[in-house]
CSV table of C-alpha atoms and ligand atoms in Angstrom, one decimal:
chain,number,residue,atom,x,y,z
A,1,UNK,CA,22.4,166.4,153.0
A,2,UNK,CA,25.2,163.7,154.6
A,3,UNK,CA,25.3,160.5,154.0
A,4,UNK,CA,22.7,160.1,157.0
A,5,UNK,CA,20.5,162.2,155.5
A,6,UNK,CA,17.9,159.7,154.4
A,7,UNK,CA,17.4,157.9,158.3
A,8,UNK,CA,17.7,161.9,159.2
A,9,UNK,CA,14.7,163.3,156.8
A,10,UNK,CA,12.8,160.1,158.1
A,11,UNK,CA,12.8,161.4,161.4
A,12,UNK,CA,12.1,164.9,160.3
A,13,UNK,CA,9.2,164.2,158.3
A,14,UNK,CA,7.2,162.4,161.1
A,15,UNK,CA,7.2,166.0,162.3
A,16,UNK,CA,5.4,167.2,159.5
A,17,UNK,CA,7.1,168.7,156.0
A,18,UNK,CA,7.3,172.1,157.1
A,19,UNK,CA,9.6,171.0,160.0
A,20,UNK,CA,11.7,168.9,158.0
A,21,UNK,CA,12.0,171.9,155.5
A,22,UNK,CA,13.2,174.4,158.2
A,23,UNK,CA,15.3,171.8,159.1
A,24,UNK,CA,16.6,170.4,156.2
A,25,UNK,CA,17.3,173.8,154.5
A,26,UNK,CA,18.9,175.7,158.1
A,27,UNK,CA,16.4,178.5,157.2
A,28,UNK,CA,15.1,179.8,160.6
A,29,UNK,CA,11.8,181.2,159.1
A,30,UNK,CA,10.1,179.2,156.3
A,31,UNK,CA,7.2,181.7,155.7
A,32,UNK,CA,9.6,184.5,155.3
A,33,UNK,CA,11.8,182.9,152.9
A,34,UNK,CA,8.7,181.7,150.7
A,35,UNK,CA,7.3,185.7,150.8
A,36,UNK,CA,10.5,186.4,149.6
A,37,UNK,CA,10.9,184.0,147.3
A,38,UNK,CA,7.7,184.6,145.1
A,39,UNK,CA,8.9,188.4,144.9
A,40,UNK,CA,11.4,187.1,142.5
A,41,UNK,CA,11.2,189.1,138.8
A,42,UNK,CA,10.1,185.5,137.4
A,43,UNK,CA,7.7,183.9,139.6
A,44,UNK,CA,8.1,179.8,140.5
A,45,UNK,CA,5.6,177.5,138.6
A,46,UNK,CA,4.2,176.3,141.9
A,47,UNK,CA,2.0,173.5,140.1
A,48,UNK,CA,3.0,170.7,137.9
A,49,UNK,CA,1.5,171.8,134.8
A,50,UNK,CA,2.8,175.1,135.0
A,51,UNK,CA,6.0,173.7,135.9
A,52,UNK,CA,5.6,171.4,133.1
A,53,UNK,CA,5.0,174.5,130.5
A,54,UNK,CA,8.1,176.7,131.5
A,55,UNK,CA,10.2,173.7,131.0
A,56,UNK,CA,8.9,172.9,127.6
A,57,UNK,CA,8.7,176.6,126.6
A,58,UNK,CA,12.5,176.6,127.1
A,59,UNK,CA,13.1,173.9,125.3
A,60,UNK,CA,11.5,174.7,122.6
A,61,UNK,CA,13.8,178.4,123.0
A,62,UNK,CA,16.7,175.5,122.8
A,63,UNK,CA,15.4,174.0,119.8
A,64,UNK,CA,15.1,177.3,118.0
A,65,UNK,CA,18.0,179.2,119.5
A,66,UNK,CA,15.7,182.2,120.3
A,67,UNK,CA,17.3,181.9,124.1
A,68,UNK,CA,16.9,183.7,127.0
A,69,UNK,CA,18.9,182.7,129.6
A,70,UNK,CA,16.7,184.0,132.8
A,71,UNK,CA,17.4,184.7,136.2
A,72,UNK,CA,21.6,184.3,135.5
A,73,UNK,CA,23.1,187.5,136.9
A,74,UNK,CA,24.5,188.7,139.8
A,75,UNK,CA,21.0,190.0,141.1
A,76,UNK,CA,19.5,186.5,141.0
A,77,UNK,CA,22.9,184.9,143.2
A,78,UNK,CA,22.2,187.2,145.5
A,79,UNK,CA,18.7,186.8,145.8
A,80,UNK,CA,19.0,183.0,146.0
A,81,UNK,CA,22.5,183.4,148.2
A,82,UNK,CA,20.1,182.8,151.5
A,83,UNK,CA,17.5,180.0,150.4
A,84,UNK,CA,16.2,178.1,147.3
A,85,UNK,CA,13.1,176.6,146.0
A,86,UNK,CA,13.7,175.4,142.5
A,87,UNK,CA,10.3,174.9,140.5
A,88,UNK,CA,11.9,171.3,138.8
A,89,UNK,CA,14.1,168.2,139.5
A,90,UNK,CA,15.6,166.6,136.8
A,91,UNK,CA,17.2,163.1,136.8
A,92,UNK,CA,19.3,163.3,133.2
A,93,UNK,CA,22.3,161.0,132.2
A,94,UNK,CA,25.9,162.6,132.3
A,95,UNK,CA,25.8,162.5,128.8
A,96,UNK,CA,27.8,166.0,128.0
A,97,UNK,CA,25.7,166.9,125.5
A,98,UNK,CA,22.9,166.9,127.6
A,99,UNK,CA,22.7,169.9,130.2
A,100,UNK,CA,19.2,170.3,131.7
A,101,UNK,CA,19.5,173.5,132.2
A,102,UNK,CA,20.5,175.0,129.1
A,103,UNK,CA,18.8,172.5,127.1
A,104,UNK,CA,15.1,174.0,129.3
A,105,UNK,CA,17.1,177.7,128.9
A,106,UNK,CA,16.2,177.6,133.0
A,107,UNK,CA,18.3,179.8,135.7
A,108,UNK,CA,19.8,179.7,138.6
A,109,UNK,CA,18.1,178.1,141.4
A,110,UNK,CA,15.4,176.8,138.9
A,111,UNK,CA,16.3,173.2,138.7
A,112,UNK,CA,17.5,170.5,141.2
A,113,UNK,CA,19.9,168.1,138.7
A,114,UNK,CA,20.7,164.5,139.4
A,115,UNK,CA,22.7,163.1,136.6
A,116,UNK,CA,24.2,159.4,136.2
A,117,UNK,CA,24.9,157.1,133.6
A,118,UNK,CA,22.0,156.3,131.8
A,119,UNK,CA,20.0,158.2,134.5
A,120,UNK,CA,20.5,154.5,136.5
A,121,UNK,CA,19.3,154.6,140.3
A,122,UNK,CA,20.0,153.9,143.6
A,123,UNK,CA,19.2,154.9,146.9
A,124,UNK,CA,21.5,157.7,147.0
A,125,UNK,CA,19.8,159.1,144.0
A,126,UNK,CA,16.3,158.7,144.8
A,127,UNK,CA,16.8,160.6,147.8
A,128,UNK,CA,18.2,163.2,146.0
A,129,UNK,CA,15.3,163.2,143.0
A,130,UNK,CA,12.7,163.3,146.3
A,131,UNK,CA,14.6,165.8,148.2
A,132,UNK,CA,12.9,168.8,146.8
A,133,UNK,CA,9.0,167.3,146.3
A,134,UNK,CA,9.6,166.4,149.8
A,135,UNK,CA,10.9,169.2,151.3
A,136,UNK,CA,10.3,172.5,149.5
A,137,UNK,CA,7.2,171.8,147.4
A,138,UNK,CA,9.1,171.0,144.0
A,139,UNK,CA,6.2,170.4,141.6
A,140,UNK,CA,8.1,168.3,138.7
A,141,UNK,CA,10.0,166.0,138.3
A,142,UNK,CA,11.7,164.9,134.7
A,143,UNK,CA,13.4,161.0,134.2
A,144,UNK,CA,15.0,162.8,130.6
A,145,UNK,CA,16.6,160.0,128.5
A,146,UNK,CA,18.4,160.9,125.3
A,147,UNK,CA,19.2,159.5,121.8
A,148,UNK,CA,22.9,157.4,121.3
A,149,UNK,CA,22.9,156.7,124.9
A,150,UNK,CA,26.6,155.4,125.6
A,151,UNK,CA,26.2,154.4,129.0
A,152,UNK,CA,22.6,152.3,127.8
A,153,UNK,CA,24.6,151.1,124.6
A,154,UNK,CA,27.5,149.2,127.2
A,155,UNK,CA,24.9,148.2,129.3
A,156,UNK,CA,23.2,146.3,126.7
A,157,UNK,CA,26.3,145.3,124.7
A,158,UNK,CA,27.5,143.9,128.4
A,159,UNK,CA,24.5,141.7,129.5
A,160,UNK,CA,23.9,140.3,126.0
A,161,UNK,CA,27.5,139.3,125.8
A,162,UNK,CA,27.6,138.3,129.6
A,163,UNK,CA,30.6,140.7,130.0
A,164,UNK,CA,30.4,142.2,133.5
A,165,UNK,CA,32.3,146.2,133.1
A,166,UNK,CA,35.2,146.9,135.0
A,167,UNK,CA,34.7,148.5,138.6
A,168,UNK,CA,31.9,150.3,139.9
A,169,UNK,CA,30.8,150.7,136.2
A,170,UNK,CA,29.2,147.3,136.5
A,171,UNK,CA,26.7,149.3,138.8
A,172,UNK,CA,25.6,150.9,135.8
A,173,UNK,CA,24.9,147.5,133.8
A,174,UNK,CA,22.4,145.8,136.7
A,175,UNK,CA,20.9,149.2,137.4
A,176,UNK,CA,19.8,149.4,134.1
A,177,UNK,CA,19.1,145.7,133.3
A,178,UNK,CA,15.1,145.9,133.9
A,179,UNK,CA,15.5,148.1,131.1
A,180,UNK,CA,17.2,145.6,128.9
A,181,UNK,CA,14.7,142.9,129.8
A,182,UNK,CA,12.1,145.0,128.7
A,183,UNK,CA,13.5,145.9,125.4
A,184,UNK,CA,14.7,142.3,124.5
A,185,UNK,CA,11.0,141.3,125.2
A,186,UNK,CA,9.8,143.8,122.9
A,187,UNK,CA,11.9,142.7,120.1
A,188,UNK,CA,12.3,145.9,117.8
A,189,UNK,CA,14.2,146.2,115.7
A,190,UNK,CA,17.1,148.8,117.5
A,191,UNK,CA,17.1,147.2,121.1
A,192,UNK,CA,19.5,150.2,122.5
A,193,UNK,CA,16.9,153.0,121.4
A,194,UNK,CA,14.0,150.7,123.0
A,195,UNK,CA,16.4,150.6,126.2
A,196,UNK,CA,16.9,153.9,126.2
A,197,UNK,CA,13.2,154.7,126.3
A,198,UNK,CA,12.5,151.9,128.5
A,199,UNK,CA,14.6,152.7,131.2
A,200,UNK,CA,13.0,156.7,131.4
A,201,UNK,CA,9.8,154.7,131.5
A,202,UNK,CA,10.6,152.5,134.1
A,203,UNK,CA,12.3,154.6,136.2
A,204,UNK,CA,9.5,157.1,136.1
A,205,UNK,CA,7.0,155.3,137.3
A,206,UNK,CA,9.1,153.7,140.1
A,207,UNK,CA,9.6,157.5,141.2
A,208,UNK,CA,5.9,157.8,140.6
A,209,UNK,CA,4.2,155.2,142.3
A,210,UNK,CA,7.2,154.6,145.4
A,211,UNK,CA,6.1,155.1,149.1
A,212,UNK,CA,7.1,159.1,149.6
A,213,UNK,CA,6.4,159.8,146.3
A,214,UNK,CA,2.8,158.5,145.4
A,215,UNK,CA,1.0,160.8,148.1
A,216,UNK,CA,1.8,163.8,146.3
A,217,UNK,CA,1.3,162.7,142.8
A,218,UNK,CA,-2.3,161.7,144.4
A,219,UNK,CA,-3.3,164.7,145.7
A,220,UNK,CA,-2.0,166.8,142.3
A,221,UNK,CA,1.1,168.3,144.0
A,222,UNK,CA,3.7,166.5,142.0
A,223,UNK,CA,3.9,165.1,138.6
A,224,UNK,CA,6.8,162.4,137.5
A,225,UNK,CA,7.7,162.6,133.4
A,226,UNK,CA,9.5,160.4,131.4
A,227,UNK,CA,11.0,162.8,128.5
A,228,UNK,CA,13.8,161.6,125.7
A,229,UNK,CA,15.9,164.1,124.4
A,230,UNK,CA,17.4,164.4,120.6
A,231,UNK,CA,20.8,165.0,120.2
A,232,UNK,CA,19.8,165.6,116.6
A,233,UNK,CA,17.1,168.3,117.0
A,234,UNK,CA,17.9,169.4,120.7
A,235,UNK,CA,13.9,168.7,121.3
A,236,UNK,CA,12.3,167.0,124.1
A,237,UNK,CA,9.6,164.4,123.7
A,238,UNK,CA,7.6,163.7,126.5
A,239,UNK,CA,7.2,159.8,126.9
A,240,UNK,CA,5.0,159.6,129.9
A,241,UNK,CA,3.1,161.5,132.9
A,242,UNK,CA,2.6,164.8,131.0
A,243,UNK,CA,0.3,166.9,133.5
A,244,UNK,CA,-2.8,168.0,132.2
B,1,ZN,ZN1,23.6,158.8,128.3
């Protein structure tokens, strides 16, 4: 997508999501490229629960190191090479030590992956977290947080001191002040970890309940979860909007 893109997928969608998706992904036949997409060797979670499950079933493979590593070989670029239709989107921070796809032991052309400080947000990144729901019938979508956040940890060390960061880093800082408000008003007893966990929480259900979004979490196509990963125990804990 260019810059234009959002205004652009505005227009598109008024003609109706398979349109926009033809459109969007330059794939002159969308039925043919989803038959051959669900002949791949490991078939695409196509609701959010199941979606949900293959996520946490490769985490947990993280956790214990039993990995598998699916759907990485030649074979699997070349079956993708012509169109995708990942399963999950995942908003994570640009923490290194937190790579959503080999901390979920997921493949290639499983995951769409946004990833900013402190997972803040803007209207560049929306789009991008929405671009798949909207489009290609993602089912999922993870707001993953993680322990010893150090993008959270300068953002709350800036606004309690009333130190504005240098450059477009102060971006960071106001994207993630609702978060700081919310832990300073909870008052535990480590405000950074409560920050941390507050802005997955937040952001989630922003995602969750905003205008393009909602309609498909209504209607059971899409769930939004809040998860918190542990740099200690490589184990994700799901915070909010598990799908039943
Ligand atoms: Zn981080």
């Amino acid at each position: 997508m260019d810059t234009a893109g959002r205004a652009d997928r505005r227009t598109l969608l008024v003609g109706g999501l398979a349109g926009a998706t033809v459109a969007l992904t330059g794939c002159s036949s969308t039925l043919a490229a989803t038959s051959a997409i669900s002949a791949s060797p490991t078939p695409r979670p196509t609701t959010p629960a199941a979606a949900f499950e293959r996520l946490m079933e490769g985490n947990k493979r993280w956790v214990s190191g039993n990995l598998q590593h699916p759907d990485r070989d030649p074979d699997r670029r070349q079956f993708l090479a012509q169109e995708q239709e990942p399963f999950g989107a995942i908003l994570s921070c640009i923490d290194s030590r937190v790579p959503p796809e080999l901390l979920f032991d997921t493949g290639l052309g499983d995951l769409y992956v946004m990833r900013t400080g402190g997972e803040a947000v803007g209207p560049v990144v929306t789009g991008s977290v929405e671009y798949g729901p909207m489009t290609s019938g993602t089912a999922l979508i993870v707001v993953l947080g993680h322990q010893r956040c150090g993008a959270v940890k300068a953002a709350y060390t800036s606004i309690r001191e009333g130190k504005p960061l240098p450059g477009n880093l102060q971006a960071i800082v106001k994207a993630l002040r609702p978060a700081y408000e919310q832990a300073v008003r909870r008052g535990d007893t480590d405000p950074i970890e409560t920050m941390a966990r507050a802005q997955v929480t937040l952001t989630a259900t922003d995602l969750r309940s905003n205008r393009d979004l909602a309609p498909l979490v209504g209607k059971g196509a899409l769930a939004v979860v809040g998860a918190y990963y542990s740099l200690d125990t490589g184990k994700v804990e799901v915070l909010t909007g598990a799908p039943s």
